[in-house]
Coordinates of C-alpha atoms in Angstrom, one line a residue:
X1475 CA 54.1 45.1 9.8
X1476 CA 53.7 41.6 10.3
X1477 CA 51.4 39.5 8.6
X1478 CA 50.2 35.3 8.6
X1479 CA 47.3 34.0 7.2
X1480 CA 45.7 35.3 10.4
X1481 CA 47.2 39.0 10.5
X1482 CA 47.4 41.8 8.2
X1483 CA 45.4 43.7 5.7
X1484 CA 47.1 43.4 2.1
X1485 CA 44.6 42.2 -0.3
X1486 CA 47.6 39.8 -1.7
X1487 CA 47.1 37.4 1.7
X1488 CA 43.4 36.9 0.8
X1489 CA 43.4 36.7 -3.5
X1490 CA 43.9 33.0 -3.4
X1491 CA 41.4 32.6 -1.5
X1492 CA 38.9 35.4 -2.6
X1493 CA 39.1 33.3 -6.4
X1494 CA 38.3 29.9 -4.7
X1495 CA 35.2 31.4 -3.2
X1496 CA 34.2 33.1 -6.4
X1497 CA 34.6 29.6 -8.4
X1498 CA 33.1 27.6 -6.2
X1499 CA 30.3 30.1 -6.0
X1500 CA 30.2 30.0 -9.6
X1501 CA 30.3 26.4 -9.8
X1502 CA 27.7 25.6 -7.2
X1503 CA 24.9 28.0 -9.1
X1504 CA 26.1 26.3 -12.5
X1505 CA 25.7 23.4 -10.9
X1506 CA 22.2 24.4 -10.0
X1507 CA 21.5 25.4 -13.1
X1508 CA 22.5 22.2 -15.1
X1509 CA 20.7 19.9 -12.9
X1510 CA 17.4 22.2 -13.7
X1511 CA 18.0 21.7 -17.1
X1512 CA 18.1 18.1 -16.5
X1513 CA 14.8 17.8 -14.8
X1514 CA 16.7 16.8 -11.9
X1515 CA 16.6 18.2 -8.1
X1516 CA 18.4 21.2 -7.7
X1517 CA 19.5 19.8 -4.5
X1518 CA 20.3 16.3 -5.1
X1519 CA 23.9 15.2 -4.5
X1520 CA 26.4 13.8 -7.3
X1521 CA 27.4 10.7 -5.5
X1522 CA 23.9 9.7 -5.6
X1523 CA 23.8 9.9 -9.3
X1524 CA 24.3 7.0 -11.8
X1525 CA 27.8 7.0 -13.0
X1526 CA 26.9 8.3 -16.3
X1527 CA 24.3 10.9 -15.5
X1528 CA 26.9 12.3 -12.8
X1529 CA 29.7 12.4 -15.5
X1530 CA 27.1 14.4 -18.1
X1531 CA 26.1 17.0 -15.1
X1532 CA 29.9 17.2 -14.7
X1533 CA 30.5 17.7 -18.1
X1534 CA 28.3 20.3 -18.7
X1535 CA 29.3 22.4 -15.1
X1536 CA 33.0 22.2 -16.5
X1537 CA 32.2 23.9 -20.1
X1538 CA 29.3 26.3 -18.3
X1539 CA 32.6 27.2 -16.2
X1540 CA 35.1 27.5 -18.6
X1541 CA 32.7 30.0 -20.6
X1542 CA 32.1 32.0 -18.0
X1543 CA 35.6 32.5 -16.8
X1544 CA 36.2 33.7 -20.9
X1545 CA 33.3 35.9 -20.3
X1546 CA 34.6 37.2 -17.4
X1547 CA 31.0 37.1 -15.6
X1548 CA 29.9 39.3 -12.8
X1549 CA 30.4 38.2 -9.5
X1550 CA 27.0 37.0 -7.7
X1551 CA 26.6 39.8 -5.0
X1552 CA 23.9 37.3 -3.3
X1553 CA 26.8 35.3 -2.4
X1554 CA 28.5 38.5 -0.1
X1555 CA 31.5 38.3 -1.9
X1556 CA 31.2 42.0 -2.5
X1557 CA 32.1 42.1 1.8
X1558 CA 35.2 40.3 1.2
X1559 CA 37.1 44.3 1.0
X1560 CA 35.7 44.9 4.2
X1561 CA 36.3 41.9 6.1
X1562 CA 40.3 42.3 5.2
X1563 CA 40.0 45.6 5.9
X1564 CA 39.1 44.6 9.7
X1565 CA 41.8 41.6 9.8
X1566 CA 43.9 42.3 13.1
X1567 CA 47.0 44.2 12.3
X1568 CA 50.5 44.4 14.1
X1569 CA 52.9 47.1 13.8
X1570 CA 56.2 48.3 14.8
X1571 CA 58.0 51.0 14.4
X1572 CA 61.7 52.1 15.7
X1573 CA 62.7 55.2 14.5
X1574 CA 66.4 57.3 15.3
X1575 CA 66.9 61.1 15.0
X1576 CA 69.7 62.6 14.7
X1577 CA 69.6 66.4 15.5
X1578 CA 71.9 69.5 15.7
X1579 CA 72.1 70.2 19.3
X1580 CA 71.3 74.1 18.9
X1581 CA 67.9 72.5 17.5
X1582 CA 67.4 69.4 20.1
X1583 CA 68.7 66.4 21.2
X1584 CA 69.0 63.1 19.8
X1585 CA 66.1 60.7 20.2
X1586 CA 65.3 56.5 20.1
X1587 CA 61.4 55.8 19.8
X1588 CA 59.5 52.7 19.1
X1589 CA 56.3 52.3 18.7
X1590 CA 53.8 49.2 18.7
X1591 CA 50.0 49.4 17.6
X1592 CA 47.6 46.3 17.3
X1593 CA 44.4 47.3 15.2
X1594 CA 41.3 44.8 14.8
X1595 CA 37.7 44.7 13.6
X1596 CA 34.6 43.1 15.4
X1597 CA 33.6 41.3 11.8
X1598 CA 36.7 40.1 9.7
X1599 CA 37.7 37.1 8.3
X1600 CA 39.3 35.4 10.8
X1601 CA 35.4 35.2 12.4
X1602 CA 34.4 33.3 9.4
X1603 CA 36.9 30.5 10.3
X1604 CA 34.8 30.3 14.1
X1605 CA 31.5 30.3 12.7
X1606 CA 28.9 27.4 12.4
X1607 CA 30.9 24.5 12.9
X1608 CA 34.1 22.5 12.7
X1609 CA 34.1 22.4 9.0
X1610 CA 34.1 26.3 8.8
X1611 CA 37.5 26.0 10.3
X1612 CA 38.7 23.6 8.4
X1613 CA 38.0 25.1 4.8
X1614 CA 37.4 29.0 6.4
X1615 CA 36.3 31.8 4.1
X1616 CA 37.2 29.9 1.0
X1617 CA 33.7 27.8 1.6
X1618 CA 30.8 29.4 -0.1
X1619 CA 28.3 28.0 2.3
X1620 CA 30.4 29.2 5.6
X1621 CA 31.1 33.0 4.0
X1622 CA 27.7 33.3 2.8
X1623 CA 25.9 32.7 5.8
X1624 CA 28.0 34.8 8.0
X1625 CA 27.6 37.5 5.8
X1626 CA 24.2 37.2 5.8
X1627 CA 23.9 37.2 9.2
X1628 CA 26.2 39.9 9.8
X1629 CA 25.6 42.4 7.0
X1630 CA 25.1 45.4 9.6
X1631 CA 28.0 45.4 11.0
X1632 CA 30.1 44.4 8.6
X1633 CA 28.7 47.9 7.0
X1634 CA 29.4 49.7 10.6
X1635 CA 32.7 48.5 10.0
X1636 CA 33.3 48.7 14.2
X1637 CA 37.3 49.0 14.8
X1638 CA 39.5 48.9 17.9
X1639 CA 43.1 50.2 18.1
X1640 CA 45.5 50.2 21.2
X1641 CA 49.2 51.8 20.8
X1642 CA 51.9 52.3 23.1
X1643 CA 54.9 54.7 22.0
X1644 CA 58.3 55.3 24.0
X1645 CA 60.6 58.0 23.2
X1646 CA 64.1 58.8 24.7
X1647 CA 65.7 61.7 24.3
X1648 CA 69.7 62.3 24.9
X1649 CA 70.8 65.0 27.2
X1650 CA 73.0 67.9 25.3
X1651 CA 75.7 70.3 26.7
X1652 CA 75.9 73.3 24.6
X1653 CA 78.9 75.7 24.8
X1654 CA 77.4 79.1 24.0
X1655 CA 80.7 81.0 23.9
X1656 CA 79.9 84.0 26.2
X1657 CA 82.3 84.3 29.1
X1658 CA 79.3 85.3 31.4
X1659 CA 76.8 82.2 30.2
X1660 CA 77.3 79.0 30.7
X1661 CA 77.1 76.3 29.2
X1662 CA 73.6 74.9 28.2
X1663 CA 73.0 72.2 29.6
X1664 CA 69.4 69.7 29.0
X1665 CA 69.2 66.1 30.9
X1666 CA 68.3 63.0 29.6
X1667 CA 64.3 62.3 28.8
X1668 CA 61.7 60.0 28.3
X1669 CA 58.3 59.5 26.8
X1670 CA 55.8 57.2 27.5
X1671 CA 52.7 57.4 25.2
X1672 CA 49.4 54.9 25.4
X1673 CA 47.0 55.3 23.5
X1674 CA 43.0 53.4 22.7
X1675 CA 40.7 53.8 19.7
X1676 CA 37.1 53.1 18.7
X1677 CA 35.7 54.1 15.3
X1678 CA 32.8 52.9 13.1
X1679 CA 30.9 53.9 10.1
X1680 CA 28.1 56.3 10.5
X1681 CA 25.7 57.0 7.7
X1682 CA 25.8 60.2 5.7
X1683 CA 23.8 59.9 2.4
X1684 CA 26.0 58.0 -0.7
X1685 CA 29.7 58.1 1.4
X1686 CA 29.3 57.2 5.3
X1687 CA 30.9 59.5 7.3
X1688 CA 33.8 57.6 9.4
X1689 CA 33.6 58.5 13.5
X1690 CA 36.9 57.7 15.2
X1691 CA 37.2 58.5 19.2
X1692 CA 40.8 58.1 20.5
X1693 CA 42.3 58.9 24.3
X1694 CA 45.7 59.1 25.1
X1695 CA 48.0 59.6 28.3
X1696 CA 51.4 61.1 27.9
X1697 CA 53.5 60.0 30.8
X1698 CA 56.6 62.6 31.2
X1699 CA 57.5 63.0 34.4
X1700 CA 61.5 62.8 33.2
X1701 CA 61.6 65.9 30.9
X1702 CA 61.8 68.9 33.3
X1703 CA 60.2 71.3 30.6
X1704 CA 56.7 69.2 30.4
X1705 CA 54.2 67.9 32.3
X1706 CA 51.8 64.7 32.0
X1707 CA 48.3 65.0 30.2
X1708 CA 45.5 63.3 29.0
X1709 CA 44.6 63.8 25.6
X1710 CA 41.1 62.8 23.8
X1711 CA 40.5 63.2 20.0
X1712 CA 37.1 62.9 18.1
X1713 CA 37.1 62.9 14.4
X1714 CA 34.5 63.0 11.9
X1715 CA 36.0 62.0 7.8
X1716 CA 33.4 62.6 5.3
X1717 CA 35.3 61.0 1.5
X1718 CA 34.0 62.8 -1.3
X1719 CA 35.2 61.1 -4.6
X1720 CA 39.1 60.6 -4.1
X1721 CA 39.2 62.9 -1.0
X1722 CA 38.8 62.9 1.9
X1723 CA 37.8 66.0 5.0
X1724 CA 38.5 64.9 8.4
X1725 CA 37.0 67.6 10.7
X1726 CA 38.5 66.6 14.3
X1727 CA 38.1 68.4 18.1
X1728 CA 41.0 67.6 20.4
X1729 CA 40.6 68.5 24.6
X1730 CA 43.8 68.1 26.6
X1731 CA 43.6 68.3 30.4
X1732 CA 46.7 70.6 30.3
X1733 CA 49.0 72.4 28.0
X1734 CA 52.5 70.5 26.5
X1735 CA 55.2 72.6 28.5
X1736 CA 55.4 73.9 32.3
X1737 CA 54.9 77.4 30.9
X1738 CA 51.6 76.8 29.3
X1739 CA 49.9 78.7 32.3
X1740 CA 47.3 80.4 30.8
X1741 CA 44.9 77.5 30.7
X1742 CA 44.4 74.2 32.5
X1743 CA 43.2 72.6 30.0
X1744 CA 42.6 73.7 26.3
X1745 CA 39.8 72.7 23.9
X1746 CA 40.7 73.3 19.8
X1747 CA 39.6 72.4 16.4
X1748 CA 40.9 70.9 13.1
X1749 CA 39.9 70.6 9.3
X1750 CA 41.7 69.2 6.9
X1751 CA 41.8 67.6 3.1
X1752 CA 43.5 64.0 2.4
X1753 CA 43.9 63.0 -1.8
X1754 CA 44.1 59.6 -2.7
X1755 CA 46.9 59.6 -5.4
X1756 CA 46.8 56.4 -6.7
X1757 CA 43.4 57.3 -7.5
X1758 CA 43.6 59.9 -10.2
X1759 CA 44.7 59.7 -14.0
X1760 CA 48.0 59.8 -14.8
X1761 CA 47.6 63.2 -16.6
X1762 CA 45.9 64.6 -13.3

């Protein structure tokens, strides 16, 4: 799982700069506030100030500050910071994954597979950074004006939370010689196989009273024209997740142009359904 400042979804990336936004959003509307109390413009610069006026507005910003931080005051929702989970959620993401079986050969033969997926969001926080102008990439998601803005502007589908996903797995399996021990059988003997499995994803949020309801479409082509016991198919999967407190029901239809093995004759292609129940763990008490 790779990650930069660019790529990945853990929260730790992002906390610096998720509490530089929500200071400087503090500050700015303390700021705000003092220079109203002054009977000055709200929108008047500091620089512009006399020397000892801006040093008193200053003064008064830093205790306002330090009060609130002791507080512990709400964070101002106006300012979208309560999209920031969201946008990290839809940061692009890398993974890879190598994995080595080791199997009995009366149950099957040894395999090698490695798989790579690359997952990304249309609204993240990487847009913020190429929005506006040359000072949103400079200071990025870390300035209030730059965040607030795009947030503002892109509230809907930062709720729609659209999400692309393209994976490509490759699996190789060892050929096995197994000696049965019966005079009139041979030897059983499989060849040497391999895997080749793409994959591309689309999902968003759809709306379904308090919890949306989380629509993911996904196709897939197995390619295994080396193992003699299968054959090539297309695969699609649509799933619908509705989360109900800490858990979640993923009701999901999967159509497959043809069956796994060579002997799956009695269809050409096969249509099925699938319901299910995921917990969130880390969710519940500790005496649940």
């Amino acid at each position: 799982n790779y990650t930069s400042s660019l790529l990945g979804r853990s929260f730790k990336q992002y906390e610096k700069g998720f509490e530089k936004l929500c200071l400087a959003d503090q500050v700015n509307r303390l700021t705000r506030e003092t220079l109203s109390e002054l009977s000055l413009p709200s929108d008047r610069s500091l620089n512009t100030m006399e020397p000892a006026v801006e040093a008193q507005v200053l003064q008064m910003v830093e205790e306002k500050t330090r009060q609130a931080m002791d507080l512990q005051a709400p964070l101002l929702l106006h300012a979208g910071i309560e999209k920031y989970d969201q946008l990290v959620d839809n940061q692009p993401q890398f993974h890879l994954t190598a994995k080595k079986t080791f199997r009995d050969p009366l149950v099957g033969s040894d395999e090698l597979s490695v798989k790579v997926t690359y997952e990304w969001g249309l609204e993240n926080l990487n847009k913020v950074k190429n929005f506006k102008d040359s000072s949103c990439k400079k200071s990025g998601w870390t300035n209030p004006s730059c965040y607030t803005e795009y947030v503002a502007k892109n509230a809907l589908k930062i709720n729609q939370g659209h999400r692309f996903s393209f994976s490509g797995e490759y699996v190789e399996g060892d050929g096995e010689t197994i000696d049965t021990g019966f005079s009139d059988l041979g030897p059983l003997v499989s060849e040497d196989a391999s895997t080749l499995v793409l994959s591309l994803g689309w999902g968003r949020k759809l709306k379904g009273g308090t919890e949306p309801i989380q629509f993911d479409l996904e196709g897939s082509y197995e390619d295994v024209s080396d193992d003699p016991q299968r054959q090539d198919r297309g695969i699609v999967r649509l799933t619908f997740t509705r989360k109900v407190g800490e858990m979640s029901i993923p009701f999901g239809i999967v159509y497959a142009n043809h069956g796994k093995f060579l002997d799956d004759e009695d269809f050409d292609a096969r249509l099925s359904a699938h319901i299910g129940l995921k917990f969130n763990m880390s969710g519940m008490n500790d005496d649940q």
